PDB file of C-alpha atoms in Angstrom:
ATOM      1  CA  MET A  81     223.637  43.124 165.353  1.00 51.00           C
ATOM      2  CA  LYS A  82     227.251  43.140 165.550  1.00 46.00           C
ATOM      3  CA  SER A  83     227.093  40.976 168.565  1.00 49.00           C
ATOM      4  CA  THR A  84     224.991  38.541 167.112  1.00 46.00           C
ATOM      5  CA  ARG A  85     227.459  38.341 164.057  1.00 48.00           C
ATOM      6  CA  CYS A  86     230.519  37.547 166.607  1.00 43.00           C
ATOM      7  CA  ARG A  87     228.683  34.876 168.579  1.00 47.00           C
ATOM      8  CA  ALA A  88     227.797  32.881 165.172  1.00 44.00           C
ATOM      9  CA  ARG A  89     231.234  33.344 164.126  1.00 48.00           C
ATOM     10  CA  VAL A  90     232.675  31.829 167.863  1.00 40.00           C
ATOM     11  CA  SER A  91     230.012  29.063 167.550  1.00 53.00           C
ATOM     12  CA  LEU A  92     231.382  28.107 164.205  1.00 43.00           C
ATOM     13  CA  LEU A  93     234.840  28.198 165.103  1.00 43.00           C
ATOM     14  CA  GLN A  94     234.075  26.044 168.334  1.00 53.00           C
ATOM     15  CA  ARG A  95     232.312  23.354 165.814  1.00 52.00           C
ATOM     16  CA  ASN A  96     234.866  23.092 163.616  1.00 49.00           C
ATOM     17  CA  SER A  97     237.511  22.645 166.320  1.00 51.00           C
ATOM     18  CA  ARG A  98     235.314  20.029 167.446  1.00 57.00           C
ATOM     19  CA  LEU A  99     235.243  18.054 164.133  1.00 49.00           C
ATOM     20  CA  GLY A 100     238.988  18.713 163.984  1.00 53.00           C
ATOM     21  CA  ILE A 101     238.762  21.317 161.244  1.00 49.00           C
ATOM     22  CA  PRO A 102     241.646  23.913 161.297  1.00 51.00           C
ATOM     23  CA  SER A 103     240.945  27.585 161.650  1.00 51.00           C
ATOM     24  CA  PRO A 104     241.927  29.404 158.577  1.00 48.00           C
ATOM     25  CA  MET A 105     243.667  32.177 160.870  1.00 47.00           C
ATOM     26  CA  SER A 106     245.531  29.238 162.848  1.00 51.00           C
ATOM     27  CA  ALA A 107     248.975  28.186 161.786  1.00 50.00           C
ATOM     28  CA  GLY A 108     247.488  24.770 160.516  1.00 52.00           C
ATOM     29  CA  GLY A 109     244.748  26.793 158.801  1.00 50.00           C
ATOM     30  CA  PHE A 110     247.559  28.742 156.764  1.00 47.00           C
ATOM     31  CA  ARG A 111     249.331  25.539 156.706  1.00 57.00           C
ATOM     32  CA  SER A 112     246.541  23.380 154.759  1.00 52.00           C
ATOM     33  CA  LEU A 113     245.603  26.317 152.578  1.00 45.00           C
ATOM     34  CA  ALA A 114     249.400  26.695 151.489  1.00 50.00           C
ATOM     35  CA  LEU A 115     249.349  23.328 150.481  1.00 52.00           C
ATOM     36  CA  LEU A 116     245.989  23.383 148.684  1.00 44.00           C
ATOM     37  CA  LEU A 117     247.419  26.114 146.620  1.00 44.00           C
ATOM     38  CA  LEU A 118     250.607  24.421 146.064  1.00 46.00           C
ATOM     39  CA  ALA A 119     248.609  21.351 144.690  1.00 45.00           C
ATOM     40  CA  LEU A 120     246.714  23.297 142.410  1.00 43.00           C
ATOM     41  CA  LEU A 121     249.339  25.569 140.918  1.00 43.00           C
ATOM     42  CA  SER A 122     251.451  22.143 140.381  1.00 45.00           C
ATOM     43  CA  GLY A 123     248.549  21.078 138.508  1.00 43.00           C
ATOM     44  CA  GLY A 124     248.352  23.818 136.447  1.00 41.00           C
ATOM     45  CA  LEU A 125     251.916  24.144 135.703  1.00 40.00           C
ATOM     46  CA  LYS A 126     252.590  20.454 134.794  1.00 45.00           C
ATOM     47  CA  ALA A 127     253.866  20.480 131.459  1.00 58.00           C
ATOM     48  CA  GLN A 128     252.384  18.281 128.745  1.00 67.00           C
ATOM     49  CA  THR A 129     254.837  15.942 127.062  1.00 95.00           C
ATOM     50  CA  SER A 130     252.778  14.470 124.270  1.00 97.00           C
ATOM     51  CA  VAL A 131     249.636  14.290 122.172  1.00 98.00           C
ATOM     52  CA  THR A 132     248.035  11.622 120.176  1.00 98.00           C
ATOM     53  CA  TRP A 133     246.544  11.554 116.926  1.00 98.00           C
ATOM     54  CA  ILE A 134     242.541  10.669 116.846  1.00 96.00           C
ATOM     55  CA  GLY A 135     241.734  12.023 113.401  1.00 91.00           C
ATOM     56  CA  THR A 136     241.821   9.536 110.482  1.00 89.00           C
ATOM     57  CA  SER A 137     242.962  11.907 107.798  1.00 93.00           C
ATOM     58  CA  GLY A 138     243.665  15.523 108.324  1.00 97.00           C
ATOM     59  CA  ASN A 139     245.839  18.538 108.914  1.00 98.00           C
ATOM     60  CA  PHE A 140     248.801  17.790 111.104  1.00 98.00           C
ATOM     61  CA  PHE A 141     248.586  21.299 113.392  1.00 97.00           C
ATOM     62  CA  ASP A 142     244.909  20.902 113.555  1.00 97.00           C
ATOM     63  CA  PRO A 143     244.260  20.948 117.430  1.00 97.00           C
ATOM     64  CA  ALA A 144     240.951  19.120 116.867  1.00 97.00           C
ATOM     65  CA  ASN A 145     243.077  16.136 115.294  1.00 97.00           C
ATOM     66  CA  TRP A 146     244.756  15.595 118.548  1.00 98.00           C
ATOM     67  CA  SER A 147     244.122  14.315 122.318  1.00 97.00           C
ATOM     68  CA  PRO A 148     244.667  16.121 124.489  1.00 96.00           C
ATOM     69  CA  SER A 149     243.128  18.977 122.189  1.00 94.00           C
ATOM     70  CA  GLY A 150     245.901  20.881 120.740  1.00 95.00           C
ATOM     71  CA  ALA A 151     248.210  20.661 118.176  1.00 95.00           C
ATOM     72  CA  PRO A 152     251.904  19.545 118.966  1.00 96.00           C
ATOM     73  CA  ASN A 153     254.611  21.794 119.345  1.00 97.00           C
ATOM     74  CA  SER A 154     258.313  22.454 120.122  1.00 96.00           C
ATOM     75  CA  GLN A 155     257.496  21.009 123.539  1.00 95.00           C
ATOM     76  CA  THR A 156     255.712  17.866 122.653  1.00 97.00           C
ATOM     77  CA  THR A 157     255.916  14.644 121.016  1.00 98.00           C
ATOM     78  CA  ALA A 158     253.066  13.577 118.212  1.00 98.00           C
ATOM     79  CA  VAL A 159     252.336  10.016 119.052  1.00 98.00           C
ATOM     80  CA  PHE A 160     250.382   7.603 116.407  1.00 98.00           C
ATOM     81  CA  SER A 161     248.647   4.839 117.732  1.00 97.00           C
ATOM     82  CA  SER A 162     245.672   4.052 115.564  1.00 96.00           C
ATOM     83  CA  SER A 163     245.200   0.898 114.154  1.00 95.00           C
ATOM     84  CA  THR A 164     243.238   2.354 111.087  1.00 93.00           C
ATOM     85  CA  GLY A 165     246.192   4.594 110.426  1.00 95.00           C
ATOM     86  CA  GLY A 166     245.452   7.624 108.320  1.00 96.00           C
ATOM     87  CA  GLN A 167     246.830  10.525 105.962  1.00 97.00           C
ATOM     88  CA  VAL A 168     248.274  13.424 107.664  1.00 98.00           C
ATOM     89  CA  LEU A 169     248.999  16.647 106.070  1.00 98.00           C
ATOM     90  CA  VAL A 170     251.942  19.100 106.935  1.00 98.00           C
ATOM     91  CA  SER A 171     250.433  22.258 105.630  1.00 95.00           C
ATOM     92  CA  THR A 172     252.586  24.719 107.273  1.00 97.00           C
ATOM     93  CA  ALA A 173     255.832  24.769 108.951  1.00 97.00           C
ATOM     94  CA  GLY A 174     256.163  24.055 112.407  1.00 97.00           C
ATOM     95  CA  THR A 175     258.362  22.226 115.111  1.00 97.00           C
ATOM     96  CA  VAL A 176     257.584  19.541 117.295  1.00 97.00           C
ATOM     97  CA  GLN A 177     259.793  17.721 120.039  1.00 97.00           C
ATOM     98  CA  GLY A 178     259.603  14.390 117.931  1.00 97.00           C
ATOM     99  CA  ILE A 179     257.276  11.821 116.536  1.00 98.00           C
ATOM    100  CA  GLN A 180     256.515   8.050 117.680  1.00 98.00           C
ATOM    101  CA  PHE A 181     254.775   5.532 116.027  1.00 98.00           C
ATOM    102  CA  MET A 182     253.314   3.021 118.390  1.00 98.00           C
ATOM    103  CA  PRO A 183     252.935  -0.828 118.196  1.00 97.00           C
ATOM    104  CA  SER A 184     249.163  -0.793 117.378  1.00 95.00           C
ATOM    105  CA  SER A 185     250.187   1.660 114.409  1.00 96.00           C
ATOM    106  CA  GLY A 186     248.369   1.331 111.065  1.00 95.00           C
ATOM    107  CA  LEU A 187     249.900   2.728 107.835  1.00 96.00           C
ATOM    108  CA  TYR A 188     250.486   6.512 108.212  1.00 97.00           C
ATOM    109  CA  LEU A 189     251.632   8.757 105.666  1.00 98.00           C
ATOM    110  CA  VAL A 190     252.613  12.057 106.581  1.00 98.00           C
ATOM    111  CA  SER A 191     252.907  14.157 103.661  1.00 98.00           C
ATOM    112  CA  GLY A 192     253.240  17.961 102.625  1.00 98.00           C
ATOM    113  CA  SER A 193     255.316  20.279 101.091  1.00 96.00           C
ATOM    114  CA  SER A 194     256.202  22.377 104.415  1.00 97.00           C
ATOM    115  CA  PHE A 195     259.405  21.865 106.499  1.00 97.00           C
ATOM    116  CA  LEU A 196     258.444  20.192 109.927  1.00 98.00           C
ATOM    117  CA  THR A 197     261.028  20.567 112.531  1.00 97.00           C
ATOM    118  CA  ILE A 198     262.156  17.490 114.877  1.00 96.00           C
ATOM    119  CA  GLY A 199     263.551  18.237 117.991  1.00 94.00           C
ATOM    120  CA  SER A 200     265.703  16.292 120.167  1.00 93.00           C
ATOM    121  CA  GLY A 201     263.134  13.303 120.560  1.00 95.00           C
ATOM    122  CA  GLY A 202     263.966  12.554 117.071  1.00 97.00           C
ATOM    123  CA  ILE A 203     261.615   9.866 115.236  1.00 98.00           C
ATOM    124  CA  SER A 204     260.986   6.394 116.441  1.00 97.00           C
ATOM    125  CA  SER A 205     258.588   3.664 115.142  1.00 98.00           C
ATOM    126  CA  SER A 206     257.720   0.518 117.128  1.00 97.00           C
ATOM    127  CA  SER A 207     254.996  -0.556 114.883  1.00 96.00           C
ATOM    128  CA  ILE A 208     254.706  -3.796 112.835  1.00 94.00           C
ATOM    129  CA  GLY A 209     253.161  -1.882 109.505  1.00 92.00           C
ATOM    130  CA  VAL A 210     254.403   0.802 107.171  1.00 95.00           C
ATOM    131  CA  GLN A 211     255.259   4.275 108.082  1.00 98.00           C
ATOM    132  CA  GLN A 212     256.005   6.717 105.665  1.00 98.00           C
ATOM    133  CA  VAL A 213     257.126  10.255 106.231  1.00 98.00           C
ATOM    134  CA  SER A 214     257.344  12.282 102.574  1.00 98.00           C
ATOM    135  CA  ALA A 215     257.198  15.607 104.097  1.00 98.00           C
ATOM    136  CA  PRO A 216     260.631  17.888 104.270  1.00 98.00           C
ATOM    137  CA  LEU A 217     262.056  17.371 107.454  1.00 97.00           C
ATOM    138  CA  SER A 218     264.554  19.858 109.323  1.00 95.00           C
ATOM    139  CA  PHE A 219     266.744  18.639 112.501  1.00 93.00           C
ATOM    140  CA  LEU A 220     268.289  20.761 115.189  1.00 83.00           C
ATOM    141  CA  SER A 221     271.735  20.697 116.248  1.00 73.00           C
ATOM    142  CA  GLY A 222     272.940  17.980 118.243  1.00 86.00           C
ATOM    143  CA  VAL A 223     272.376  14.119 117.901  1.00 91.00           C
ATOM    144  CA  THR A 224     268.512  13.462 116.594  1.00 94.00           C
ATOM    145  CA  PRO A 225     267.677   9.512 116.599  1.00 96.00           C
ATOM    146  CA  VAL A 226     265.482   7.880 114.142  1.00 97.00           C
ATOM    147  CA  ASN A 227     264.863   4.716 115.117  1.00 97.00           C
ATOM    148  CA  VAL A 228     262.875   1.382 113.924  1.00 97.00           C
ATOM    149  CA  ASN A 229     262.386  -0.743 116.961  1.00 96.00           C
ATOM    150  CA  GLY A 230     259.452  -2.947 115.664  1.00 93.00           C
ATOM    151  CA  SER A 231     259.127  -5.430 112.984  1.00 96.00           C
ATOM    152  CA  GLY A 232     257.894  -2.830 110.359  1.00 96.00           C
ATOM    153  CA  SER A 233     259.408  -0.208 108.319  1.00 97.00           C
ATOM    154  CA  LEU A 234     259.857   3.437 108.368  1.00 98.00           C
ATOM    155  CA  THR A 235     260.665   5.326 104.981  1.00 97.00           C
ATOM    156  CA  LEU A 236     261.716   8.796 104.970  1.00 97.00           C
ATOM    157  CA  SER A 237     261.767   9.920 101.480  1.00 96.00           C
ATOM    158  CA  GLY A 238     261.277  14.021 101.851  1.00 96.00           C
ATOM    159  CA  ALA A 239     264.096  16.375 101.555  1.00 95.00           C
ATOM    160  CA  ILE A 240     266.475  16.528 104.884  1.00 94.00           C
ATOM    161  CA  GLN A 241     267.939  19.584 106.259  1.00 93.00           C
ATOM    162  CA  LEU A 242     270.511  18.900 108.615  1.00 91.00           C
ATOM    163  CA  SER A 243     270.598  22.739 110.367  1.00 80.00           C
ATOM    164  CA  SER A 244     273.844  22.826 111.876  1.00 75.00           C
ATOM    165  CA  SER A 245     277.370  21.567 111.636  1.00 71.00           C
ATOM    166  CA  LEU A 246     276.912  20.140 114.819  1.00 74.00           C
ATOM    167  CA  GLY A 247     273.869  18.109 113.892  1.00 83.00           C
ATOM    168  CA  THR A 248     273.725  14.361 113.602  1.00 91.00           C
ATOM    169  CA  LEU A 249     271.102  12.427 112.296  1.00 93.00           C
ATOM    170  CA  ALA A 250     271.493   9.013 113.957  1.00 95.00           C
ATOM    171  CA  LEU A 251     269.583   6.207 112.121  1.00 96.00           C
ATOM    172  CA  GLY A 252     269.153   3.161 114.461  1.00 97.00           C
ATOM    173  CA  GLY A 253     266.955   0.239 115.721  1.00 96.00           C
ATOM    174  CA  SER A 254     266.696  -2.837 117.934  1.00 93.00           C
ATOM    175  CA  GLY A 255     263.961  -4.446 116.134  1.00 87.00           C
ATOM    176  CA  THR A 256     263.715  -6.856 113.026  1.00 94.00           C
ATOM    177  CA  GLY A 257     262.276  -4.325 110.950  1.00 95.00           C
ATOM    178  CA  SER A 258     264.041  -1.675 108.491  1.00 97.00           C
ATOM    179  CA  GLY A 259     264.611   1.790 107.588  1.00 97.00           C
ATOM    180  CA  SER A 260     265.000   3.774 104.198  1.00 96.00           C
ATOM    181  CA  LEU A 261     266.151   7.186 103.549  1.00 95.00           C
ATOM    182  CA  SER A 262     266.048   8.735 100.361  1.00 93.00           C
ATOM    183  CA  GLY A 263     265.576  12.225 100.511  1.00 90.00           C
ATOM    184  CA  VAL A 264     268.021  14.770  99.660  1.00 91.00           C
ATOM    185  CA  VAL A 265     270.048  15.826 102.418  1.00 91.00           C
ATOM    186  CA  SER A 266     271.434  19.338 102.857  1.00 90.00           C
ATOM    187  CA  GLY A 267     272.940  21.443 105.681  1.00 87.00           C
ATOM    188  CA  LEU A 268     276.246  20.968 107.510  1.00 84.00           C
ATOM    189  CA  GLY A 269     275.615  18.109 109.607  1.00 87.00           C
ATOM    190  CA  ALA A 270     275.862  14.231 108.970  1.00 89.00           C
ATOM    191  CA  VAL A 271     273.986  11.217 108.584  1.00 91.00           C
ATOM    192  CA  ARG A 272     275.290   8.510 110.574  1.00 92.00           C
ATOM    193  CA  VAL A 273     274.191   4.976 110.891  1.00 94.00           C
ATOM    194  CA  GLN A 274     274.910   3.194 113.977  1.00 94.00           C
ATOM    195  CA  SER A 275     272.836   0.195 114.325  1.00 95.00           C
ATOM    196  CA  GLY A 276     269.587  -1.586 112.855  1.00 95.00           C
ATOM    197  CA  SER A 277     268.979  -2.274 108.841  1.00 96.00           C
ATOM    198  CA  TRP A 278     268.682   0.806 106.885  1.00 96.00           C
ATOM    199  CA  MET A 279     268.799   1.519 103.222  1.00 94.00           C
ATOM    200  CA  LEU A 280     269.876   4.780 101.789  1.00 92.00           C
ATOM    201  CA  ASP A 281     270.276   5.835  98.381  1.00 85.00           C
ATOM    202  CA  ARG A 282     273.784   7.110  98.252  1.00 72.00           C
ATOM    203  CA  LYS A 283     272.974   9.395  95.371  1.00 58.00           C
ATOM    204  CA  SER A 284     271.180  11.695  97.453  1.00 57.00           C
ATOM    205  CA  THR A 285     272.496  11.401 100.909  1.00 58.00           C
ATOM    206  CA  ARG A 286     275.822  11.939 102.711  1.00 56.00           C
ATOM    207  CA  LEU A 287     276.162   8.501 105.057  1.00 54.00           C
ATOM    208  CA  ASN A 288     278.878   8.429 107.993  1.00 50.00           C
ATOM    209  CA  SER A 289     278.866   4.402 109.191  1.00 45.00           C
ATOM    210  CA  SER A 290     279.642   3.770 112.456  1.00 48.00           C
ATOM    211  CA  HIS A 291     279.294  -0.103 111.703  1.00 45.00           C
TER     212      HIS A 291
END
């Protein structure tokens, strides 16, 4: 019985050799296996950098409202691109890497009473429509960009918290659109207009203009 198994194994190795298939025990076989494992590990560890809103109206942190499925977090950017727009509720505090409104975006209203913390990705809008964020926002240390790069408008009307004295909210834009900041700013950081067209409520915001 043992002799039969050995002959079968030898025959299989000989057939694989004729077909150019490396033996698992050969150097080529080990190399191929290592490359396969490396490819599988690389695919599994590849960082997901953004998720796209697929809901109409709903909870910001509901995983079912995003594609790929899963709510945005401190490592991912929340992207809004649907032409139908929608109302997005921030019902619990959380952190995202950034928020992007794409050129195809319809009217979105991001509201709620819980603070949404924005990472270094900041907020950008290249939309031709009106985008409104009334949920309170918290910005981390460092320079955080908020840009209007389309022909539409971006309004930040909720409370703004600058968590660090080293934090700067850098308002800018390269499009024909405009931005508006009317929320009360608290914390030790600064608000700076670097470029673009921005309207600020000077009664409730601290402004350092660079132009």
